[in-house]
Tab-separated table of C-alpha atoms in Angstrom:
chain	number	residue	atom	x	y	z
A	1	MET	CA	87.044	96.582	113.838
A	2	ALA	CA	90.776	96.022	113.437
A	3	GLN	CA	93.125	97.083	110.707
A	4	VAL	CA	95.822	94.989	109.065
A	5	THR	CA	97.709	95.478	105.828
A	6	LEU	CA	98.061	93.578	102.575
A	7	LYS	CA	101.452	94.365	101.059
A	8	GLY	CA	101.435	97.631	102.978
A	9	ASN	CA	97.905	98.689	102.005
A	10	PRO	CA	95.384	99.110	104.858
A	11	VAL	CA	92.639	96.466	105.125
A	12	GLN	CA	89.735	96.612	107.586
A	13	VAL	CA	88.856	93.457	109.509
A	14	ASN	CA	85.437	93.144	111.175
A	15	GLY	CA	84.917	91.657	114.592
A	16	GLN	CA	87.100	90.979	117.599
A	17	LEU	CA	89.644	88.150	117.718
A	18	PRO	CA	89.103	86.060	120.879
A	19	GLN	CA	91.685	87.061	123.481
A	20	ALA	CA	93.715	84.962	125.922
A	21	GLY	CA	91.641	84.127	128.976
A	22	SER	CA	88.305	84.154	127.137
A	23	LYS	CA	86.149	81.216	126.067
A	24	ALA	CA	86.331	80.379	122.352
A	25	PRO	CA	83.106	80.969	120.427
A	26	ALA	CA	81.380	77.836	119.146
A	27	PHE	CA	81.687	77.225	115.419
A	28	SER	CA	80.556	75.034	112.576
A	29	LEU	CA	82.813	74.615	109.536
A	30	VAL	CA	83.003	72.209	106.590
A	31	ALA	CA	85.270	69.150	106.672
A	32	GLY	CA	86.888	67.388	103.727
A	33	ASN	CA	83.894	65.085	103.266
A	34	LEU	CA	81.538	68.137	103.161
A	35	SER	CA	80.099	67.350	106.594
A	36	ASP	CA	79.635	70.057	109.193
A	37	VAL	CA	82.223	69.961	111.978
A	38	THR	CA	81.857	71.887	115.215
A	39	LEU	CA	84.194	72.956	117.965
A	40	LYS	CA	82.560	70.273	120.146
A	41	ASP	CA	83.887	67.611	117.750
A	42	PHE	CA	87.357	68.359	119.129
A	43	ALA	CA	86.344	68.236	122.808
A	44	GLY	CA	89.141	67.203	125.139
A	45	LYS	CA	91.870	68.138	122.648
A	46	ARG	CA	94.027	71.231	122.542
A	47	LYS	CA	93.507	73.109	119.300
A	48	ILE	CA	95.621	75.365	117.110
A	49	LEU	CA	93.355	77.318	114.756
A	50	ASN	CA	95.532	78.337	111.815
A	51	ILE	CA	93.266	80.819	110.004
A	52	PHE	CA	94.229	82.242	106.606
A	53	PRO	CA	92.758	83.512	103.296
A	54	SER	CA	93.665	80.657	100.899
A	55	VAL	CA	96.051	77.721	100.747
A	56	ASP	CA	96.762	78.778	97.148
A	57	THR	CA	99.009	81.613	98.321
A	58	PRO	CA	102.668	81.103	99.286
A	59	THR	CA	102.419	82.396	102.874
A	60	CYS	CA	99.274	80.411	103.642
A	61	ALA	CA	100.810	77.247	102.235
A	62	THR	CA	103.936	77.818	104.327
A	63	SER	CA	101.882	78.164	107.513
A	64	VAL	CA	100.153	74.846	106.844
A	65	ARG	CA	103.509	73.135	106.226
A	66	LYS	CA	105.128	74.623	109.343
A	67	PHE	CA	102.256	73.813	111.697
A	68	ASN	CA	102.120	70.297	110.189
A	69	ALA	CA	105.788	69.800	111.093
A	70	GLN	CA	106.089	71.733	114.348
A	71	ALA	CA	102.894	70.691	116.129
A	72	ASN	CA	103.285	67.013	115.284
A	73	ASP	CA	105.007	66.146	118.566
A	74	ILE	CA	102.751	68.122	120.891
A	75	ALA	CA	100.536	65.720	122.842
A	76	ASN	CA	96.743	65.846	122.617
A	77	THR	CA	96.796	68.666	120.065
A	78	VAL	CA	95.067	69.064	116.717
A	79	VAL	CA	95.926	71.698	114.110
A	80	LEU	CA	92.860	73.037	112.313
A	81	CYS	CA	93.731	74.883	109.104
A	82	ILE	CA	90.785	77.150	108.356
A	83	SER	CA	90.322	78.978	105.051
A	84	ALA	CA	87.743	79.827	102.415
A	85	ASP	CA	89.161	77.143	100.138
A	86	LEU	CA	86.773	74.396	99.141
A	87	PRO	CA	87.484	71.085	100.869
A	88	PHE	CA	88.553	69.611	97.500
A	89	ALA	CA	91.333	72.193	97.081
A	90	GLN	CA	92.448	71.770	100.685
A	91	ALA	CA	92.668	67.989	100.268
A	92	ARG	CA	94.519	68.310	96.965
A	93	PHE	CA	97.112	70.624	98.528
A	94	CYS	CA	97.731	68.451	101.586
A	95	GLY	CA	97.809	65.295	99.469
A	96	ALA	CA	100.359	66.750	97.060
A	97	GLU	CA	102.475	67.993	99.982
A	98	GLY	CA	102.154	64.789	102.036
A	99	LEU	CA	100.745	66.730	105.006
A	100	GLU	CA	98.967	64.406	107.414
A	101	ASN	CA	99.195	66.228	110.761
A	102	VAL	CA	96.669	68.971	110.070
A	103	GLN	CA	92.929	68.948	109.542
A	104	ASN	CA	91.502	71.329	106.962
A	105	LEU	CA	88.225	73.094	107.542
A	106	SER	CA	86.449	75.380	105.103
A	107	THR	CA	84.442	78.519	105.818
A	108	LEU	CA	82.189	77.466	102.914
A	109	ARG	CA	79.217	77.500	105.308
A	110	GLY	CA	81.060	79.301	108.097
A	111	ALA	CA	80.131	82.977	107.835
A	112	GLU	CA	79.347	82.961	111.556
A	113	PHE	CA	82.884	81.730	112.330
A	114	ILE	CA	84.425	84.530	110.273
A	115	GLU	CA	82.483	87.177	112.201
A	116	ASN	CA	82.681	85.562	115.671
A	117	TYR	CA	86.435	85.081	115.429
A	118	GLY	CA	87.041	88.648	114.198
A	119	VAL	CA	88.767	87.675	110.951
A	120	ALA	CA	86.312	88.988	108.322
A	121	ILE	CA	88.174	91.051	105.740
A	122	ALA	CA	85.777	93.931	105.075
A	123	ASP	CA	87.405	95.698	102.133
A	124	GLY	CA	90.105	95.485	99.490
A	125	PRO	CA	90.837	92.688	97.024
A	126	LEU	CA	90.448	89.932	99.663
A	127	LYS	CA	87.051	91.143	100.915
A	128	GLY	CA	84.990	88.165	102.063
A	129	LEU	CA	88.008	86.024	102.986
A	130	THR	CA	89.606	85.620	106.407
A	131	ALA	CA	92.526	87.610	107.701
A	132	ARG	CA	95.580	85.645	108.835
A	133	ALA	CA	95.296	84.712	112.505
A	134	VAL	CA	96.194	82.021	114.994
A	135	VAL	CA	94.078	81.110	118.015
A	136	VAL	CA	95.267	78.418	120.439
A	137	LEU	CA	92.744	76.700	122.708
A	138	ASP	CA	93.142	74.363	125.655
A	139	GLU	CA	91.143	71.151	126.167
A	140	ASN	CA	88.211	73.168	127.520
A	141	ASP	CA	88.144	75.705	124.661
A	142	ASN	CA	89.729	78.483	126.696
A	143	VAL	CA	91.869	80.804	124.588
A	144	LEU	CA	95.556	80.488	125.514
A	145	HIS	CA	96.968	82.635	122.722
A	146	SER	CA	95.707	84.692	119.805
A	147	GLU	CA	97.387	86.682	117.082
A	148	LEU	CA	95.859	88.704	114.274
A	149	VAL	CA	98.827	88.963	111.911
A	150	LYS	CA	99.286	92.647	111.100
A	151	GLU	CA	100.504	92.032	107.518
A	152	ILE	CA	98.479	89.401	105.672
A	153	ALA	CA	101.462	88.490	103.472
A	154	GLU	CA	103.597	87.617	106.538
A	155	GLU	CA	103.662	84.415	108.583
A	156	PRO	CA	102.295	84.170	112.120
A	157	ASN	CA	104.537	83.886	115.166
A	158	TYR	CA	104.774	80.084	115.360
A	159	GLU	CA	106.958	80.101	118.453
A	160	ALA	CA	104.495	82.209	120.466
A	161	ALA	CA	101.578	80.012	119.409
A	162	LEU	CA	103.281	76.707	120.143
A	163	SER	CA	104.978	77.789	123.382
A	164	VAL	CA	101.644	77.960	125.263
A	165	LEU	CA	101.177	74.214	124.624
A	166	LYS	CA	104.540	73.001	125.918
């Protein structure tokens, strides 16, 4: 169990975030068309998992925008924006923002992902959602970088996440 904060208030997070050098746990999440998508569906690609509570918050929205812009020129890389938002809300946000370089995935049927990736908020007002985290994987699903953001209302370290792919 890890601890982060939400606007300075302690929040418990269940599980263990995958660490650099480990193999990423398999997952199944929900795509925009409500189909199940697995980690295997991205085989052979490098992956940035941008994990956050909800795209309807300013910091989460900013992270989607920044990864959309900054990861665009990195070869053989897909940005997966993972939140509890329904696929309809994710699509509406990206459509309104003109964001085409990220793929949204919902934890709608992804309770196993939330636990296996160590991002399950266990208490407080966001209980049941995911903590803010970034996990970067190589083509073979080995973890290159991971960050559990210590303050949920703050952005991740984009530079650290992207630097392992350059």
